[in-house]
PDB file of C-alpha atoms in Angstrom:
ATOM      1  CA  UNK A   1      29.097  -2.915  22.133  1.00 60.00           C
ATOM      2  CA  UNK A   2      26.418  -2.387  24.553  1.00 66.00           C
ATOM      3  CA  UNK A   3      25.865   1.170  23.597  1.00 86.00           C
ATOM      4  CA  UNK A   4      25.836   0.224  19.969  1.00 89.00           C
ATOM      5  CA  UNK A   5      22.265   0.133  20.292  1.00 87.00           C
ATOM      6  CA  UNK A   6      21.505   3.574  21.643  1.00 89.00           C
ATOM      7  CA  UNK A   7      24.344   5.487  19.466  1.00 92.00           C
ATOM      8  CA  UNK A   8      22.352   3.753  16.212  1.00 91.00           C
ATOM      9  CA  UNK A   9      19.101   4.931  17.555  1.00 89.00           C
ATOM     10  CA  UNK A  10      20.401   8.343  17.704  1.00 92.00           C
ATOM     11  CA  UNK A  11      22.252   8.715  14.525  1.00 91.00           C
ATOM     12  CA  UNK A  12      19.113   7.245  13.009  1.00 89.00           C
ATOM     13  CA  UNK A  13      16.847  10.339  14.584  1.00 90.00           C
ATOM     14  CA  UNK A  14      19.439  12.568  12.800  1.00 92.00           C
ATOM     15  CA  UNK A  15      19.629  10.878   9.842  1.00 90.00           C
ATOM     16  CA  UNK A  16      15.876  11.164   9.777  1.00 87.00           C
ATOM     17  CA  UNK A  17      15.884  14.963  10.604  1.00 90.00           C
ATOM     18  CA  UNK A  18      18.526  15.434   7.660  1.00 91.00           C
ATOM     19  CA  UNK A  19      16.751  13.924   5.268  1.00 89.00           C
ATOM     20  CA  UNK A  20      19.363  11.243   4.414  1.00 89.00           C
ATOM     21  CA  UNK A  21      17.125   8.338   3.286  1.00 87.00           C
ATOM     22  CA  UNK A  22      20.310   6.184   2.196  1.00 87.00           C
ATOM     23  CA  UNK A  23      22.384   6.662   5.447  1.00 91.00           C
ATOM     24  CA  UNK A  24      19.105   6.020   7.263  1.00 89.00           C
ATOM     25  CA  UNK A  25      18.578   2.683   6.055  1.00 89.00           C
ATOM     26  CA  UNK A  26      22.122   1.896   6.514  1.00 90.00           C
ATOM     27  CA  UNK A  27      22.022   2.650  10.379  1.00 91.00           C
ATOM     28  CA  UNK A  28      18.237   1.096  10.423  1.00 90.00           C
ATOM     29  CA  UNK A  29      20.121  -2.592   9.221  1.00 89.00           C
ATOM     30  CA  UNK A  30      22.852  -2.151  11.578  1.00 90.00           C
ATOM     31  CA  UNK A  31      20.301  -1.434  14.381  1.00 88.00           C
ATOM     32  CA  UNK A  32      18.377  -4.928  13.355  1.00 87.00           C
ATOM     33  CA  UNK A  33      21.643  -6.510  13.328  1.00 87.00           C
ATOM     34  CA  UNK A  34      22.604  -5.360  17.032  1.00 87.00           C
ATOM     35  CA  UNK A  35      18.691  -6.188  17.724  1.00 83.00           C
ATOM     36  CA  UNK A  36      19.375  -9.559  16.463  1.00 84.00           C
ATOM     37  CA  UNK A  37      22.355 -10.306  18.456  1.00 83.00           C
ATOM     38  CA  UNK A  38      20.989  -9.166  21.902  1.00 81.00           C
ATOM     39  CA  UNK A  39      17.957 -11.619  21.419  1.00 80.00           C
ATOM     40  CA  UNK A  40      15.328  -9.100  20.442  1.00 80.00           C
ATOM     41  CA  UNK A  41      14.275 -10.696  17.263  1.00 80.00           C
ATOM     42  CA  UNK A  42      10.964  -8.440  17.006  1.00 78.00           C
ATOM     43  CA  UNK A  43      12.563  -5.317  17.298  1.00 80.00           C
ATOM     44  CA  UNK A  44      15.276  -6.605  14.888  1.00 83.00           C
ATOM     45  CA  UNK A  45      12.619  -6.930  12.467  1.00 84.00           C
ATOM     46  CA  UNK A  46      10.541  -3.911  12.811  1.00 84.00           C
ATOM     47  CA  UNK A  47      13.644  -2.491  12.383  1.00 85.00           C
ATOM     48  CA  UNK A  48      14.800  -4.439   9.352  1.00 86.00           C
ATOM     49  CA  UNK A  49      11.483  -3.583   8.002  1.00 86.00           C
ATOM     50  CA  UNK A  50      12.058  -0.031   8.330  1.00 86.00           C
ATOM     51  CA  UNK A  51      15.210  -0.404   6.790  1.00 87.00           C
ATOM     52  CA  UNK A  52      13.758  -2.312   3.809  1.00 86.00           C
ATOM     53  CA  UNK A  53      10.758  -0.008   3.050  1.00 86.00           C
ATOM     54  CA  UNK A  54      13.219   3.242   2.909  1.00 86.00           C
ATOM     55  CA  UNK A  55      15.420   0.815   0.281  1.00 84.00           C
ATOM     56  CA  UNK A  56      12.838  -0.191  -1.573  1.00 84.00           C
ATOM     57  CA  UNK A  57      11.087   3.044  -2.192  1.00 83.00           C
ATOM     58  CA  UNK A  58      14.573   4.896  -3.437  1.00 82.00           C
ATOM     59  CA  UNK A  59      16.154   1.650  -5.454  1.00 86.00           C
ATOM     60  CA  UNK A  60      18.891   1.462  -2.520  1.00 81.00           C
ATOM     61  CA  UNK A  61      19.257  -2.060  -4.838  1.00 83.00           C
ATOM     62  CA  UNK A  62      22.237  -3.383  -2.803  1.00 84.00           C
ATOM     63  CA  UNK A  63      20.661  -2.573   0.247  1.00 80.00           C
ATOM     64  CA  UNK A  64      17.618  -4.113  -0.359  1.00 80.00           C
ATOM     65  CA  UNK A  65      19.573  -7.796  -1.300  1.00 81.00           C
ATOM     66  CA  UNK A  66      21.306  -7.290   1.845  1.00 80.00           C
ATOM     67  CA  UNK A  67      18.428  -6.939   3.876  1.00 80.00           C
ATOM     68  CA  UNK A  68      16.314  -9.555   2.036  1.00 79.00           C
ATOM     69  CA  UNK A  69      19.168 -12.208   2.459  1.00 73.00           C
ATOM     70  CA  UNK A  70      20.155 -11.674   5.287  1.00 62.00           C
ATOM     71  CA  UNK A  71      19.552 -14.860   7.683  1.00 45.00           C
ATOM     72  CA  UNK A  72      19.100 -15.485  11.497  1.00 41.00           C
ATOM     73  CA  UNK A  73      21.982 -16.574  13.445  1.00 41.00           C
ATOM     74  CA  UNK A  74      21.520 -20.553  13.742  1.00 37.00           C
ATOM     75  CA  UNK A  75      21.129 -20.214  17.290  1.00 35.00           C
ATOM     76  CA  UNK A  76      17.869 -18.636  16.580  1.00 35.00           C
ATOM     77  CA  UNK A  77      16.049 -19.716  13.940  1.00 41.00           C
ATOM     78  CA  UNK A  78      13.379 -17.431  12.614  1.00 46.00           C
ATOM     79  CA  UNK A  79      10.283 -19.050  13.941  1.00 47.00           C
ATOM     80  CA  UNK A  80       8.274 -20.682  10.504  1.00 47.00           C
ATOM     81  CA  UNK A  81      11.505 -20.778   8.623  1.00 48.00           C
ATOM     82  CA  UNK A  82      11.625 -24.348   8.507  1.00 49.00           C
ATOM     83  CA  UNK A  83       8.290 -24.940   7.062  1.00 56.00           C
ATOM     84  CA  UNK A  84       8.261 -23.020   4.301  1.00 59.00           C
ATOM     85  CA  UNK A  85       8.584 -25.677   2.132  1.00 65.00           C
ATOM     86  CA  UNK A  86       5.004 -26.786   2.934  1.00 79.00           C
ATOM     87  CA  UNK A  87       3.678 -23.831   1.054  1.00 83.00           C
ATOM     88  CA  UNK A  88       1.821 -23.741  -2.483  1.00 88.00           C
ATOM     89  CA  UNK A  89       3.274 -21.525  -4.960  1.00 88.00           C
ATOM     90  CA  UNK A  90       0.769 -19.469  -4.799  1.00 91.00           C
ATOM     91  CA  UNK A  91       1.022 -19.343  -1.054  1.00 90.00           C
ATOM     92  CA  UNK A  92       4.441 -18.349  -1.127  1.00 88.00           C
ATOM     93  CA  UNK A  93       4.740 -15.895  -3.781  1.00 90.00           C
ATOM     94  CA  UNK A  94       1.636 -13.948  -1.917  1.00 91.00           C
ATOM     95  CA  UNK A  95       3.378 -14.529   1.164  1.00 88.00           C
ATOM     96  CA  UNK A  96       7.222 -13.385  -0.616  1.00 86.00           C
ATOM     97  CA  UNK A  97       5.296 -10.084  -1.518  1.00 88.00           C
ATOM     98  CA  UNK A  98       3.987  -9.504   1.877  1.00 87.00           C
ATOM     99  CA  UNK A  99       7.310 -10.001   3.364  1.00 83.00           C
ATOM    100  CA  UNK A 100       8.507  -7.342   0.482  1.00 78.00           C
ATOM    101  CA  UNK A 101       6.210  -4.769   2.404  1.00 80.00           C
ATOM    102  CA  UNK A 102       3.377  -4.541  -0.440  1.00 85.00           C
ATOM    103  CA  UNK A 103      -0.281  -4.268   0.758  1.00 91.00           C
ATOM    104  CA  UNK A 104      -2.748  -6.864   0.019  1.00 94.00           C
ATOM    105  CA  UNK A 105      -4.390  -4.744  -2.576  1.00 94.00           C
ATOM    106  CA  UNK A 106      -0.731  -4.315  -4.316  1.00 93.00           C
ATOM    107  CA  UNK A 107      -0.177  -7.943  -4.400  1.00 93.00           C
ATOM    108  CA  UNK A 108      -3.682  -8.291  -5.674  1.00 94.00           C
ATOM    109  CA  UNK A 109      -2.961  -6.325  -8.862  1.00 95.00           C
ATOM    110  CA  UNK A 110       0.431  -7.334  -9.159  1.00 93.00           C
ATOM    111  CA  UNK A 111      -0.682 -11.249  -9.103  1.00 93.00           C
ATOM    112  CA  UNK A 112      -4.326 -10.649 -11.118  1.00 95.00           C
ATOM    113  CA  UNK A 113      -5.922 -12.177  -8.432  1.00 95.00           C
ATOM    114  CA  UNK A 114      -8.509 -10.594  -6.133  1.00 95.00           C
ATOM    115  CA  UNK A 115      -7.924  -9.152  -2.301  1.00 94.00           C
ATOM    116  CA  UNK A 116      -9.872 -11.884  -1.094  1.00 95.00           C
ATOM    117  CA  UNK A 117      -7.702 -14.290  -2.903  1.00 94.00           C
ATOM    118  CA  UNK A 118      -5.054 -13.070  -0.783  1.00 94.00           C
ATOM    119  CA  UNK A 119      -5.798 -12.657   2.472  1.00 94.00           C
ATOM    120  CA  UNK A 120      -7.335 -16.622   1.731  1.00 94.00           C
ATOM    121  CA  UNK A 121      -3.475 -17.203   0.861  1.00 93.00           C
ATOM    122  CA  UNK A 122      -1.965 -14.796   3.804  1.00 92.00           C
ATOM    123  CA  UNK A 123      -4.533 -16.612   5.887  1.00 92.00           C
ATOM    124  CA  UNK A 124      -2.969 -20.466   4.949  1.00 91.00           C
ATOM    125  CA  UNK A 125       0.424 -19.126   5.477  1.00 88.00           C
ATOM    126  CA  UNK A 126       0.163 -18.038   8.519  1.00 87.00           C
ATOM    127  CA  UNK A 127      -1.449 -21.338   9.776  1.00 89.00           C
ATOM    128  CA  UNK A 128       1.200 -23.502   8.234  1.00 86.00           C
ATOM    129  CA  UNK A 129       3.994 -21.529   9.339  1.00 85.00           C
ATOM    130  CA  UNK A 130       2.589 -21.323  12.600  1.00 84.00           C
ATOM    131  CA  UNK A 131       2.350 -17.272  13.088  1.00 85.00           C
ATOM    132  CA  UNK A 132       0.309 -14.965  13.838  1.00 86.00           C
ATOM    133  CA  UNK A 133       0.203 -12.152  11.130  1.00 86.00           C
ATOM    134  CA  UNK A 134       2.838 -10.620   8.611  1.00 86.00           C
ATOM    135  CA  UNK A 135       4.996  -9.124  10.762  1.00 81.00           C
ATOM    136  CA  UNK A 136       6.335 -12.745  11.710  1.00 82.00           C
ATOM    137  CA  UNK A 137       6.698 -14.289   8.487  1.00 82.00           C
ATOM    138  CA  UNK A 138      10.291 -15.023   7.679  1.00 81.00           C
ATOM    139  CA  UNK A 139      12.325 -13.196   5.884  1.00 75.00           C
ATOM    140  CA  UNK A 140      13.852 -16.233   4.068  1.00 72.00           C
ATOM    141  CA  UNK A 141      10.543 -16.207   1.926  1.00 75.00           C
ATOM    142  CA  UNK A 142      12.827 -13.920  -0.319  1.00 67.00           C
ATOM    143  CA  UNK A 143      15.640 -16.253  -0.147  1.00 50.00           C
ATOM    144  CA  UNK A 144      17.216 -17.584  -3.525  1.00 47.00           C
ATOM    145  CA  UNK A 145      14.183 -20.469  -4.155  1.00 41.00           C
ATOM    146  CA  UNK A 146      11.850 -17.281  -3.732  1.00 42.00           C
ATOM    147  CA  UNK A 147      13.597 -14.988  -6.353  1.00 42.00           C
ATOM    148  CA  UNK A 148      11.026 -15.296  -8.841  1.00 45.00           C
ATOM    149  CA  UNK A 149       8.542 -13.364  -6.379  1.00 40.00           C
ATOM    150  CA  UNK A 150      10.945 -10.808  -4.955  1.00 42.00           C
ATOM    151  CA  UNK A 151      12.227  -9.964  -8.389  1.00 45.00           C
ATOM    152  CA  UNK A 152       8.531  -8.800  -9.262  1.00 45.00           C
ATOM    153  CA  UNK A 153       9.070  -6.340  -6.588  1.00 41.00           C
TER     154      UNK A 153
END
């Protein structure tokens, strides 16, 4: 268990080198899960995020639910998790495709709504989840009472 971590790391670089985009992601959300575990939550999720962009771009489908479900061990709850319920719907369907990994001017065209409109939006979620940027939003924005916005990714 404790050098989980590095062998991951490593098969990861090989992965990487080979060219194996699904294997990569695989090892990439196994990483974030030994991450998790060994209290590194922001490493778990730049990791994760990793992991989710490669599964996105080549339809790894399963992957991608795995990695978008996927919830914090209650003994650490993902910071903002709890308030997400205090969120309009606009607020959290900008703020679901943010956590998907689009850019503000995808979400803008996706949604029909200006990039001002959503960094406005981005700007309100962050304040009432208490974060500082998109990188610490919570993954649970794609949960199951989010589905409507993740599908649309």
């Amino acid at each position: 268990a404790p050098h989980r971590a590095t062998v991951l790391r490593e098969a990861a670089d090989l992965l990487e080198a080979a060219g194996d985009r699904l294997e990569l992601a695989r090892v990439l959300a196994d990483l974030s899960e030994v991450h998790t575990r060994a209290g590194q939550s922001g490493r778990a999720r730049m990791v994760s995020r990793q992991a989710l962009d490669i599964a996105e771009e080549h339809g790894f489908a399963p992957l991608t639910r795995r990695l978008t479900t996927r919830e914090s061990p209650p003994s650490e709850p993902e910071r903002g998790a709890g308030r997400v319920g205090v969120l309009s719907s606009s607020e959290a369907q900008v703020a679901s495709l943010a956590v998907a990994g689009l850019s503000n001017r995808e979400i803008a065209e996706r949604l029909f709504i200006t990039v001002s409109t959503v960094e406005q939006h981005l700007t309100h979620t962050y304040r009432k989840l208490r974060v500082k940027g998109r990188a610490d939003l919570p993954l649970g924005l794609l949960g199951p009472d989010r589905q409507e916005a993740a599908d649309a990714v």
